Backbone as a chain_set.jsonl record, in Angstrom:
{"seq": "LPYAPERDFAPVSLLAEFPLLLAVGAEQPVKTVRELVEYGRANPALANYASSATPFQLASELFNQRTGSRFQHIPYRGSGDAVQAVAAGQLLMTIADSGPVAGPLKAGKLRALAITAAERNPALPDVPTMKEADIADMEIALWTGIVAPAGTPAEFVAELNRAIQQALAVPEVKTAMAAIAVEPRGTTPEAYRDLIARDAARWK", "coords": {"N": [[-8.027, 6.572, -19.195], [-10.255, 9.397, -18.809], [-8.926, 11.683, -18.196], [-5.776, 13.281, -17.493], [-3.552, 12.879, -14.98], [-1.211, 14.446, -14.624], [-1.712, 16.639, -16.186], [-4.292, 17.656, -15.767], [-4.712, 18.313, -13.112], [-4.029, 20.425, -10.272], [-1.521, 20.036, -8.184], [-1.636, 20.035, -4.619], [-0.791, 19.182, -1.96], [1.05, 16.43, -0.671], [-0.348, 14.053, 1.606], [0.116, 11.755, 3.159], [2.23, 8.881, 3.477], [2.31, 5.36, 3.013], [3.123, 1.977, 3.766], [2.676, -1.29, 2.279], [1.131, -4.317, 3.395], [1.79, -7.738, 3.484], [-0.378, -10.246, 4.06], [-1.879, -13.088, 5.657], [-4.616, -15.285, 6.556], [-5.103, -15.943, 10.033], [-5.434, -18.64, 10.577], [-4.182, -19.981, 8.577], [-1.642, -22.27, 7.353], [0.905, -21.215, 6.925], [3.811, -19.431, 7.965], [5.827, -17.724, 7.199], [7.136, -15.706, 4.502], [8.504, -17.273, 2.612], [7.474, -19.805, 3.204], [4.87, -19.332, 2.404], [5.167, -18.965, -0.387], [6.108, -21.509, -1.108], [3.909, -23.05, -0.282], [1.955, -22.111, -2.028], [2.935, -23.07, -4.459], [2.763, -25.798, -4.037], [0.073, -26.119, -3.702], [-1.719, -25.269, -6.001], [-4.436, -24.792, -6.568], [-5.31, -23.394, -4.397], [-3.872, -21.132, -4.393], [-4.177, -17.95, -4.291], [-5.028, -14.411, -4.309], [-6.504, -11.647, -2.622], [-7.602, -8.54, -3.838], [-8.188, -5.032, -4.074], [-7.851, -2.761, -5.606], [-6.046, -1.126, -8.279], [-3.274, -0.406, -7.502], [-2.735, -2.322, -5.488], [-3.106, -4.708, -6.817], [-1.076, -4.495, -8.738], [1.16, -4.524, -7.042], [0.901, -7.091, -6.025], [1.211, -8.646, -8.316], [3.794, -7.952, -8.919], [4.999, -9.178, -6.768], [4.483, -11.845, -7.508], [6.172, -11.939, -9.767], [8.7, -11.504, -8.578], [9.005, -13.745, -7.009], [8.518, -15.917, -8.587], [5.987, -16.979, -8.527], [2.47, -17.973, -8.92], [0.133, -16.767, -7.936], [-3.305, -16.19, -8.019], [-5.373, -13.482, -9.082], [-8.077, -12.197, -7.284], [-10.711, -10.095, -7.442], [-11.934, -7.453, -5.317], [-14.335, -5.119, -3.904], [-13.387, -3.219, -2.083], [-10.638, -2.444, 0.16], [-11.219, -3.2, 2.778], [-13.152, -5.242, 2.427], [-11.601, -7.102, 1.015], [-9.604, -7.733, 2.886], [-11.172, -8.826, 4.971], [-12.121, -11.134, 3.698], [-9.803, -12.644, 3.478], [-9.149, -12.887, 6.185], [-11.257, -14.484, 6.979], [-10.627, -16.847, 5.81], [-11.425, -17.373, 3.228], [-9.871, -16.7, 1.069], [-6.378, -16.974, 0.251], [-4.285, -14.99, 0.633], [-3.389, -11.478, 0.922], [-2.144, -8.405, -0.342], [-2.125, -5.424, 1.013], [-3.177, -2.075, 1.985], [-2.077, -0.597, 5.049], [-3.986, 0.42, 6.837], [-6.718, -0.898, 6.742], [-5.798, -3.442, 7.427], [-4.78, -3.286, 9.976], [-6.648, -3.465, 12.194], [-7.878, -6.192, 12.107], [-5.444, -7.548, 12.331], [-4.456, -6.845, 14.865], [-6.514, -7.996, 16.282], [-5.982, -10.635, 16.062], [-6.839, -12.063, 13.861], [-5.578, -12.02, 11.486], [-2.361, -12.739, 10.015], [0.551, -11.05, 9.625], [2.987, -11.25, 7.201], [5.008, -9.825, 5.946], [6.295, -6.519, 5.297], [6.218, -3.798, 2.997], [7.988, -1.738, 3.32], [11.129, 0.089, 3.663], [12.301, -0.233, 6.095], [11.562, -1.848, 9.241], [8.377, -1.182, 10.736], [7.612, 0.909, 13.504], [5.074, 0.559, 14.637], [4.531, -2.008, 14.008], [6.502, -3.965, 14.99], [7.317, -6.665, 14.849], [7.017, -7.528, 12.301], [8.669, -8.486, 9.456], [10.62, -6.79, 6.888], [10.183, -6.921, 3.313], [12.647, -7.278, 2.153], [14.107, -8.367, 4.259], [12.799, -10.75, 4.282], [13.932, -11.96, 2.179], [13.019, -11.205, -0.35], [13.672, -9.486, -3.073], [13.758, -6.062, -4.241], [11.139, -5.173, -3.586], [10.245, -2.928, -2.333], [7.785, -0.761, -1.598], [5.954, 2.166, -1.47], [2.921, 3.587, -0.997], [0.796, 6.448, -1.462], [-1.232, 9.226, -0.397], [-2.961, 12.197, -1.282], [-3.784, 15.698, -1.793], [-5.366, 17.292, -4.472], [-6.216, 19.972, -6.72], [-8.449, 21.346, -9.24], [-6.908, 21.786, -12.465], [-5.514, 24.939, -13.221], [-6.409, 26.271, -10.987], [-6.145, 29.162, -9.023], [-2.901, 30.251, -7.948], [-2.647, 31.389, -5.398], [-4.771, 30.319, -3.99], [-4.141, 27.613, -3.969], [-1.804, 27.773, -2.427], [-2.874, 28.643, 0.028], [-4.495, 26.452, 0.759], [-2.466, 24.567, 0.986], [-1.023, 25.532, 3.216], [-2.944, 25.157, 5.226], [-3.157, 22.367, 5.243], [-0.574, 21.59, 6.071], [-0.618, 22.562, 8.677], [-2.662, 20.972, 9.789], [-1.542, 18.398, 9.627], [0.41, 18.598, 11.523], [-0.815, 18.426, 13.94], [-0.864, 16.853, 17.054], [-2.705, 14.76, 17.703], [-3.554, 13.909, 15.201], [-1.173, 12.925, 14.104], [-0.683, 10.824, 15.893], [-2.898, 9.152, 15.48], [-2.484, 8.377, 12.814], [-0.015, 7.066, 13.025], [-0.739, 4.821, 14.45], [-1.832, 3.112, 12.609], [0.249, 2.543, 10.974], [0.828, 4.579, 9.176], [2.485, 7.273, 7.724], [2.427, 10.654, 8.339], [2.876, 13.162, 5.932], [3.53, 16.084, 4.652], [3.95, 18.187, 1.738], [5.46, 20.585, -0.504], [3.55, 22.109, -3.187], [5.048, 21.833, -5.545], [6.861, 19.742, -5.021], [5.082, 17.666, -4.684], [3.993, 17.493, -7.246], [6.245, 16.558, -8.641], [6.502, 14.035, -7.426], [4.151, 12.731, -8.289], [4.654, 12.601, -11.041], [6.968, 10.996, -11.056], [6.139, 8.537, -9.917], [4.106, 7.823, -11.678], [5.545, 7.302, -14.009], [7.097, 5.155, -13.096], [5.221, 3.058, -12.534], [3.929, 2.731, -14.937]], "CA": [[-8.744, 7.511, -18.355], [-10.686, 10.598, -19.513], [-8.135, 12.79, -17.72], [-4.358, 12.995, -17.266], [-3.211, 13.455, -13.673], [-0.176, 15.473, -14.684], [-2.183, 17.792, -16.958], [-5.605, 18.156, -15.388], [-4.779, 18.635, -11.684], [-3.046, 21.303, -9.646], [-1.151, 19.407, -6.902], [-1.631, 20.92, -3.447], [0.151, 18.615, -0.992], [0.962, 15.05, -0.204], [-0.863, 13.953, 2.968], [0.711, 10.655, 3.919], [2.755, 7.71, 2.782], [2.081, 4.151, 3.797], [3.601, 0.742, 3.151], [1.698, -2.36, 2.13], [1.385, -5.49, 4.226], [1.434, -9.058, 2.963], [-1.02, -10.903, 5.194], [-2.685, -14.284, 5.454], [-5.473, -15.541, 7.689], [-4.389, -16.5, 11.187], [-5.571, -20.098, 10.581], [-3.415, -20.57, 7.476], [-0.488, -23.005, 7.874], [2.188, -20.577, 6.603], [4.284, -18.471, 8.963], [6.808, -16.837, 6.588], [6.928, -15.485, 3.067], [9.002, -18.435, 1.893], [6.494, -20.867, 3.365], [3.727, -18.968, 1.557], [5.517, -19.265, -1.779], [6.144, -22.97, -1.249], [2.541, -23.537, -0.147], [1.27, -21.781, -3.266], [3.399, -23.982, -5.505], [2.282, -27.136, -3.729], [-1.402, -26.133, -3.721], [-2.085, -24.241, -6.968], [-5.867, -24.488, -6.514], [-5.537, -22.499, -3.267], [-2.933, -20.006, -4.532], [-4.885, -16.773, -4.775], [-4.908, -13.216, -3.458], [-7.589, -10.672, -2.687], [-7.087, -7.205, -4.156], [-9.324, -4.144, -4.24], [-7.567, -1.628, -6.478], [-4.904, -1.345, -9.15], [-1.964, -0.46, -6.833], [-2.544, -3.569, -4.734], [-2.945, -5.758, -7.814], [0.255, -4.367, -9.303], [2.102, -4.989, -6.043], [0.796, -8.554, -5.923], [1.813, -9.225, -9.518], [5.234, -7.78, -8.74], [5.382, -10.283, -5.862], [4.528, -13.029, -8.354], [7.388, -11.878, -10.578], [9.904, -11.606, -7.764], [9.106, -15.059, -6.36], [8.201, -16.971, -9.527], [4.727, -17.576, -8.111], [1.323, -17.761, -9.791], [-1.058, -16.464, -7.153], [-4.336, -15.651, -8.918], [-6.056, -12.286, -8.629], [-9.52, -12.223, -7.036], [-11.007, -8.683, -7.152], [-12.929, -7.042, -4.308], [-14.737, -3.722, -4.053], [-12.605, -2.347, -1.216], [-9.61, -3.129, 0.962], [-11.86, -3.834, 3.937], [-13.749, -6.512, 1.989], [-10.524, -8.026, 0.67], [-8.966, -8.169, 4.128], [-12.094, -9.69, 5.681], [-12.167, -12.418, 3.011], [-8.589, -13.373, 3.862], [-9.266, -13.224, 7.616], [-12.254, -15.547, 7.103], [-10.123, -18.048, 5.181], [-11.996, -17.568, 1.901], [-8.755, -16.58, 0.156], [-5.12, -17.267, 0.937], [-3.435, -13.866, 1.016], [-3.603, -10.165, 0.348], [-1.168, -7.33, -0.139], [-3.071, -4.33, 1.173], [-2.74, -0.933, 2.775], [-1.969, -0.915, 6.467], [-5.183, 0.82, 7.585], [-7.69, -1.979, 6.907], [-5.168, -4.635, 7.984], [-4.373, -3.082, 11.36], [-7.633, -3.956, 13.146], [-7.873, -7.665, 12.137], [-4.133, -8.012, 12.767], [-4.435, -6.708, 16.316], [-7.516, -8.908, 16.846], [-5.525, -12.004, 15.895], [-7.515, -12.727, 12.74], [-4.627, -12.031, 10.371], [-0.928, -12.841, 10.317], [1.339, -10.273, 8.66], [4.242, -11.948, 6.878], [6.04, -8.895, 5.524], [5.899, -5.141, 4.987], [6.95, -3.347, 1.816], [8.811, -0.568, 3.663], [12.573, -0.131, 3.681], [12.648, -0.642, 7.455], [10.414, -2.265, 10.053], [7.579, -0.07, 11.249], [7.493, 0.859, 14.957], [3.759, 0.074, 15.023], [4.485, -3.45, 13.699], [7.92, -4.296, 15.118], [7.6, -8.072, 14.609], [6.777, -7.839, 10.894], [9.888, -8.219, 8.688], [10.51, -6.175, 5.572], [10.306, -7.888, 2.2], [14.082, -7.548, 1.975], [14.469, -9.326, 5.318], [12.21, -12.046, 3.916], [14.688, -12.398, 0.989], [12.342, -10.836, -1.584], [14.365, -8.269, -3.506], [13.059, -5.051, -5.058], [9.714, -5.103, -3.271], [9.996, -1.761, -1.504], [6.682, -0.014, -2.205], [5.247, 3.1, -0.601], [1.809, 4.287, -1.633], [0.579, 7.753, -0.83], [-2.484, 9.918, -0.675], [-2.733, 13.627, -1.249], [-4.859, 16.607, -2.213], [-5.179, 18.053, -5.693], [-7.312, 20.859, -7.134], [-8.52, 21.371, -10.709], [-5.885, 22.549, -13.168], [-5.906, 26.33, -13.383], [-6.743, 26.886, -9.709], [-5.17, 30.242, -8.753], [-1.778, 29.84, -7.093], [-2.836, 31.828, -4.015], [-5.694, 29.362, -3.368], [-3.345, 26.408, -3.732], [-0.906, 28.052, -1.311], [-3.642, 28.69, 1.271], [-4.823, 25.069, 1.072], [-1.241, 23.887, 1.408], [-0.727, 25.951, 4.579], [-3.908, 24.519, 6.129], [-2.817, 20.957, 5.325], [0.617, 21.434, 6.905], [-1.035, 22.775, 10.066], [-3.435, 19.805, 10.248], [-0.642, 17.255, 9.775], [1.256, 18.815, 12.694], [-1.609, 18.237, 15.15], [-0.412, 15.601, 17.688], [-3.712, 13.704, 17.615], [-3.534, 13.415, 13.83], [0.039, 12.111, 13.961], [-0.846, 9.6, 16.687], [-3.875, 8.29, 14.808], [-1.852, 7.829, 11.623], [1.031, 6.125, 13.445], [-1.374, 3.597, 14.956], [-2.113, 2.224, 11.485], [1.488, 2.469, 10.184], [0.796, 5.602, 8.138], [3.363, 8.388, 8.067], [1.983, 11.951, 7.811], [3.965, 13.8, 5.184], [3.137, 17.188, 3.775], [4.962, 18.63, 0.784], [5.094, 21.728, -1.322], [2.882, 21.691, -4.428], [6.037, 21.442, -6.55], [7.381, 18.425, -4.679], [4.015, 16.699, -4.951], [3.936, 17.324, -8.705], [7.367, 15.694, -9.011], [6.194, 12.683, -6.969], [3.145, 12.176, -9.197], [5.314, 12.289, -12.313], [7.926, 9.905, -10.855], [5.425, 7.276, -9.714], [3.397, 7.48, -12.921], [6.535, 6.693, -14.9], [7.526, 3.85, -12.556], [4.207, 2.013, -12.643], [3.686, 2.44, -16.359]], "C": [[-9.145, 8.74, -19.166], [-9.92, 11.852, -19.077], [-6.686, 12.341, -17.569], [-3.949, 13.656, -15.959], [-2.182, 14.579, -13.739], [-0.626, 16.736, -15.416], [-3.4, 18.455, -16.337], [-5.765, 18.476, -13.906], [-3.721, 19.664, -11.312], [-2.681, 20.67, -8.301], [-1.115, 20.425, -5.77], [-0.627, 20.418, -2.425], [-0.041, 17.123, -0.881], [0.411, 15.085, 1.225], [-0.121, 12.902, 3.79], [1.269, 9.615, 2.975], [2.5, 6.489, 3.655], [2.593, 2.936, 3.039], [2.415, -0.207, 2.945], [2.118, -3.536, 3.009], [0.956, -6.74, 3.476], [0.894, -9.848, 4.152], [-1.781, -12.132, 4.753], [-3.599, -14.433, 6.667], [-4.711, -16.222, 8.815], [-4.435, -18.031, 11.222], [-4.787, -20.767, 9.47], [-2.142, -21.226, 8.027], [0.852, -22.306, 7.67], [2.529, -19.5, 7.625], [5.284, -17.464, 8.399], [6.478, -16.672, 5.112], [7.373, -16.702, 2.27], [8.039, -19.617, 2.02], [5.254, -20.594, 2.523], [3.996, -19.321, 0.109], [5.515, -20.765, -2.03], [4.739, -23.564, -1.173], [1.752, -23.28, -1.426], [1.659, -22.717, -4.402], [2.856, -25.395, -5.295], [0.759, -27.26, -3.816], [-1.923, -25.07, -4.695], [-3.58, -23.869, -6.939], [-6.202, -23.509, -5.391], [-4.685, -21.231, -3.365], [-3.635, -18.797, -5.142], [-4.654, -15.598, -3.836], [-6.095, -12.305, -3.683], [-6.989, -9.296, -2.924], [-8.271, -6.3, -4.497], [-9.078, -2.973, -5.181], [-6.263, -1.877, -7.224], [-3.559, -1.358, -8.419], [-1.699, -1.763, -6.108], [-2.387, -4.761, -5.698], [-1.542, -5.702, -8.429], [1.313, -4.853, -8.309], [2.091, -6.51, -5.936], [1.402, -9.234, -7.14], [3.323, -9.037, -9.508], [5.782, -8.867, -7.807], [5.462, -11.59, -6.633], [5.812, -13.074, -9.165], [8.641, -12.139, -9.746], [10.096, -12.999, -7.171], [8.862, -16.217, -7.341], [6.905, -17.688, -9.207], [3.621, -17.308, -9.138], [0.052, -17.58, -8.948], [-2.058, -15.747, -8.056], [-5.078, -14.489, -8.281], [-7.556, -12.52, -8.469], [-9.917, -10.809, -6.628], [-12.091, -8.503, -6.092], [-13.203, -5.56, -4.456], [-13.891, -2.769, -3.218], [-11.61, -3.143, -0.409], [-10.208, -3.829, 2.171], [-12.456, -5.18, 3.58], [-12.673, -7.553, 1.681], [-9.865, -8.592, 1.936], [-9.872, -9.121, 4.907], [-12.18, -11.08, 5.036], [-10.969, -13.283, 3.373], [-8.667, -13.782, 5.326], [-10.23, -14.384, 7.826], [-11.79, -16.852, 6.463], [-10.702, -18.342, 3.811], [-10.929, -17.478, 0.822], [-7.462, -16.707, 0.952], [-4.421, -16.016, 1.455], [-3.936, -12.563, 0.429], [-2.375, -9.312, 0.576], [-1.992, -6.055, -0.142], [-2.466, -3.205, 1.996], [-2.893, -1.23, 4.265], [-3.228, -0.588, 7.262], [-6.176, -0.307, 7.813], [-7.101, -3.238, 7.545], [-4.972, -4.515, 9.482], [-5.346, -3.692, 12.362], [-7.652, -5.484, 13.237], [-6.538, -8.242, 12.602], [-4.044, -7.961, 14.284], [-5.416, -7.688, 16.987], [-7.119, -10.37, 16.706], [-6.183, -12.766, 14.769], [-6.637, -12.807, 11.499], [-3.223, -12.238, 10.899], [-0.187, -12.073, 9.23], [2.671, -10.962, 8.457], [5.363, -10.997, 6.497], [5.429, -7.523, 5.259], [6.773, -4.631, 3.862], [7.804, -2.102, 2.067], [10.289, -0.932, 3.65], [13.033, -0.63, 5.041], [11.386, -1.094, 8.169], [9.69, -1.053, 10.606], [7.431, -0.194, 12.764], [6.134, 0.336, 15.444], [3.621, -1.43, 14.824], [5.901, -4.012, 13.816], [8.275, -5.741, 14.794], [7.434, -8.477, 13.134], [8.034, -7.49, 10.091], [9.604, -7.469, 7.401], [10.601, -7.27, 4.505], [11.78, -8.259, 1.992], [14.555, -8.542, 3.015], [13.92, -10.714, 5.02], [12.816, -12.589, 2.625], [13.913, -12.201, -0.302], [12.905, -9.489, -2.009], [13.441, -7.35, -4.283], [11.555, -5.062, -4.837], [9.42, -3.973, -2.293], [8.956, -0.883, -2.202], [6.063, 0.889, -1.133], [4.144, 3.747, -1.422], [1.558, 5.594, -0.88], [-0.81, 8.253, -1.173], [-2.239, 11.404, -0.512], [-3.937, 14.397, -1.735], [-4.463, 17.306, -3.5], [-6.408, 18.929, -5.924], [-7.392, 20.795, -8.66], [-7.371, 22.188, -11.303], [-6.409, 23.974, -13.38], [-6.352, 26.998, -12.098], [-5.71, 27.978, -9.401], [-4.133, 29.846, -7.713], [-1.984, 30.252, -5.64], [-3.791, 30.889, -3.273], [-4.964, 28.055, -3.037], [-2.44, 26.613, -2.521], [-1.667, 28.074, 0.019], [-4.058, 27.275, 1.696], [-3.598, 24.326, 1.604], [-0.892, 24.244, 2.848], [-1.666, 25.253, 5.577], [-3.583, 23.031, 6.315], [-1.605, 20.731, 6.224], [0.273, 21.603, 8.377], [-1.777, 21.546, 10.608], [-2.516, 18.607, 10.488], [0.282, 17.385, 10.996], [0.509, 18.618, 13.997], [-1.233, 16.881, 15.781], [-1.421, 14.461, 17.557], [-3.766, 13.081, 16.217], [-2.323, 12.48, 13.624], [-0.077, 10.776, 14.699], [-1.795, 8.626, 16.006], [-3.285, 7.642, 13.566], [-0.805, 6.766, 11.994], [0.432, 4.799, 13.881], [-1.709, 2.619, 13.842], [-0.957, 2.21, 10.475], [1.463, 3.427, 8.999], [1.632, 6.781, 8.596], [2.82, 9.685, 7.489], [3.13, 12.647, 7.094], [3.417, 14.853, 4.25], [4.285, 17.567, 2.863], [4.555, 19.981, 0.216], [4.325, 21.238, -2.543], [3.872, 21.203, -5.483], [6.582, 20.047, -6.294], [6.333, 17.35, -4.944], [3.859, 16.465, -6.439], [5.039, 16.384, -9.183], [7.101, 14.238, -8.61], [5.183, 12.013, -7.888], [3.789, 11.741, -10.506], [6.233, 11.074, -12.167], [7.197, 8.559, -10.717], [4.634, 6.859, -10.954], [4.342, 6.79, -13.892], [6.925, 5.302, -14.404], [6.487, 2.774, -12.827], [3.761, 1.766, -14.076], [4.651, 1.382, -16.852]], "O": [[-8.449, 9.098, -20.116], [-10.224, 12.955, -19.531], [-6.41, 11.143, -17.524], [-3.998, 14.881, -15.848], [-2.274, 15.552, -12.992], [0.003, 17.786, -15.286], [-3.53, 19.679, -16.374], [-6.851, 18.872, -13.48], [-2.668, 19.762, -11.943], [-3.468, 20.76, -7.359], [-0.623, 21.54, -5.943], [0.295, 21.145, -2.056], [-1.158, 16.616, -0.983], [0.669, 16.031, 1.969], [0.223, 13.124, 4.951], [0.837, 9.488, 1.829], [2.479, 6.581, 4.883], [2.503, 2.876, 1.813], [1.3, 0.063, 3.391], [3.295, -3.718, 3.32], [-0.131, -6.781, 2.898], [1.607, -10.09, 5.126], [-2.266, -12.211, 3.625], [-3.385, -13.784, 7.691], [-3.781, -16.99, 8.569], [-3.568, -18.656, 11.832], [-4.726, -21.996, 9.415], [-1.619, -20.79, 9.052], [1.858, -22.771, 8.205], [1.66, -18.76, 8.087], [5.566, -16.453, 9.043], [5.656, -17.398, 4.553], [6.679, -17.117, 1.342], [7.816, -20.345, 1.053], [4.652, -21.524, 1.987], [3.145, -19.913, -0.555], [4.987, -21.235, -3.038], [4.417, -24.486, -1.922], [0.972, -24.127, -1.86], [0.817, -23.11, -5.209], [2.532, -26.096, -6.254], [0.222, -28.356, -3.982], [-2.506, -24.075, -4.264], [-3.935, -22.734, -7.259], [-7.252, -22.867, -5.419], [-4.775, -20.355, -2.504], [-3.679, -18.644, -6.362], [-4.155, -15.759, -2.722], [-6.622, -12.205, -4.791], [-5.997, -8.925, -2.298], [-9.235, -6.736, -5.126], [-10.02, -2.258, -5.522], [-5.473, -2.739, -6.839], [-2.752, -2.248, -8.684], [-0.572, -2.26, -6.106], [-1.635, -5.696, -5.425], [-0.899, -6.735, -8.617], [2.265, -5.526, -8.705], [3.137, -7.139, -5.776], [2.037, -10.281, -7.015], [4.055, -9.876, -10.035], [6.87, -9.401, -8.02], [6.4, -12.365, -6.443], [6.467, -14.113, -9.246], [9.525, -12.893, -10.15], [11.221, -13.392, -6.863], [8.988, -17.38, -6.957], [6.726, -18.854, -9.561], [3.796, -16.538, -10.082], [-0.98, -18.186, -9.236], [-1.7, -14.81, -8.769], [-5.375, -14.509, -7.087], [-8.223, -12.98, -9.395], [-9.501, -10.351, -5.564], [-13.03, -9.293, -5.992], [-12.414, -4.827, -5.053], [-13.698, -1.619, -3.611], [-11.716, -4.365, -0.3], [-9.769, -4.914, 2.551], [-12.297, -6.152, 4.319], [-12.806, -8.725, 2.032], [-9.607, -9.792, 2.027], [-9.396, -10.119, 5.448], [-12.298, -12.085, 5.737], [-11.094, -14.494, 3.553], [-8.293, -14.901, 5.676], [-10.049, -15.182, 8.745], [-12.485, -17.864, 6.56], [-10.503, -19.433, 3.277], [-11.059, -18.105, -0.23], [-7.456, -16.563, 2.174], [-4.003, -15.987, 2.613], [-4.798, -12.551, -0.45], [-1.658, -9.477, 1.563], [-2.503, -5.647, -1.186], [-1.409, -3.347, 2.612], [-3.743, -2.023, 4.671], [-3.513, -1.251, 8.259], [-6.458, -0.648, 8.962], [-7.837, -4.023, 8.143], [-4.992, -5.52, 10.193], [-4.915, -4.372, 13.293], [-7.463, -6.031, 14.324], [-6.507, -9.315, 13.204], [-3.609, -8.923, 14.917], [-5.184, -8.146, 18.106], [-7.835, -11.254, 17.177], [-6.097, -13.993, 14.72], [-6.919, -13.571, 10.576], [-2.926, -11.957, 12.06], [-0.286, -12.408, 8.05], [3.398, -11.228, 9.414], [6.537, -11.311, 6.693], [4.227, -7.384, 5.03], [7.947, -4.99, 3.777], [8.288, -1.482, 1.12], [10.653, -2.108, 3.629], [14.022, -1.355, 5.144], [10.275, -0.764, 7.754], [10.303, -0.029, 10.908], [7.154, -1.284, 13.266], [6.042, -0.253, 16.521], [2.725, -2.061, 15.385], [6.447, -4.492, 12.823], [9.434, -6.024, 14.489], [7.68, -9.626, 12.768], [8.43, -6.325, 10.047], [8.488, -7.504, 6.883], [11.039, -8.388, 4.772], [12.108, -9.408, 1.695], [15.316, -9.459, 2.703], [14.486, -11.723, 5.439], [12.303, -13.544, 2.04], [14.118, -12.946, -1.261], [12.641, -8.47, -1.371], [12.473, -7.792, -4.9], [10.782, -4.969, -5.792], [8.467, -4.046, -1.518], [9.219, -0.33, -3.27], [5.701, 0.438, -0.047], [4.418, 4.387, -2.437], [2.069, 5.792, 0.222], [-1.463, 7.775, -2.1], [-1.41, 11.822, 0.297], [-4.979, 13.82, -2.049], [-3.363, 17.847, -3.612], [-7.488, 18.665, -5.397], [-6.496, 20.247, -9.303], [-6.923, 23.166, -10.706], [-7.585, 24.183, -13.676], [-6.651, 28.192, -12.109], [-4.51, 27.729, -9.511], [-4.45, 29.188, -6.722], [-1.545, 29.542, -4.734], [-3.644, 30.683, -2.069], [-5.15, 27.475, -1.967], [-2.322, 25.723, -1.679], [-1.163, 27.578, 1.026], [-3.977, 26.941, 2.878], [-3.694, 23.553, 2.558], [-0.506, 23.371, 3.625], [-1.231, 24.813, 6.641], [-3.718, 22.498, 7.417], [-1.592, 19.808, 7.037], [0.797, 20.885, 9.229], [-1.55, 21.129, 11.744], [-2.701, 17.877, 11.461], [0.865, 16.398, 11.445], [1.124, 18.637, 15.064], [-1.283, 15.86, 15.095], [-1.032, 13.317, 17.324], [-3.993, 11.88, 16.071], [-2.444, 11.398, 13.048], [0.366, 9.739, 14.206], [-1.534, 7.424, 15.958], [-3.558, 6.473, 13.293], [-0.722, 5.713, 11.363], [1.053, 3.753, 13.692], [-1.857, 1.423, 14.093], [-1.145, 1.912, 9.296], [2.012, 3.123, 7.94], [1.5, 7.237, 9.732], [2.75, 9.822, 6.268], [4.244, 12.705, 7.616], [2.899, 14.538, 3.179], [5.448, 17.305, 3.168], [3.439, 20.452, 0.435], [4.434, 20.066, -2.903], [3.576, 20.271, -6.23], [6.749, 19.258, -7.224], [6.666, 16.248, -5.38], [3.614, 15.333, -6.856], [4.803, 15.518, -10.026], [7.431, 13.317, -9.357], [5.344, 10.841, -8.23], [3.512, 10.657, -11.018], [6.274, 10.219, -13.052], [7.594, 7.567, -11.327], [4.51, 5.668, -11.242], [3.974, 5.801, -14.526], [7.068, 4.375, -15.202], [6.829, 1.69, -13.299], [3.262, 0.685, -14.386], [4.606, 1.002, -18.022]]}, "num_chains": 1, "name": "protein.A"}
């Protein structure tokens, strides 16, 4: 990259954390993660996954490592496109963010097999965690946040941070996020800087 996140940005606040969902099309024959792994081994020509960005590809390759699978990466421009391809039966599975998955899941076009959170999500009570599906070390939480250019005056960063905390406390915002299994979570600039550094080290 032509920039370094830890050097070239002034962290303002985390906005939200969200788990990933392992999903297949509703018409697929698999009902559990174990059945998916077995199906992939028995049908290598059909063993693929749709992914739209590096975090989802890394999560899917981690799934391959944890299960000894060889699901092949098929890239898409966005999570919505990747999810729609799986819902249409063009690809077998996806590990994607909960937002784009929520609509097709509620419409009965997708089947969620597992969530990468530590615990089941209240918005998706019937979806087991990866740990419950006997896949170890697959707890993954992605996040989104606000940064400013490096060198932004501290008083400006503090004012932005205050506005973000106020917005995240609005009941309508919290309700809308909860509906797609996203947890609103504001932080101090310092805590957000630490999170960026920790996750950068982990995924490297």
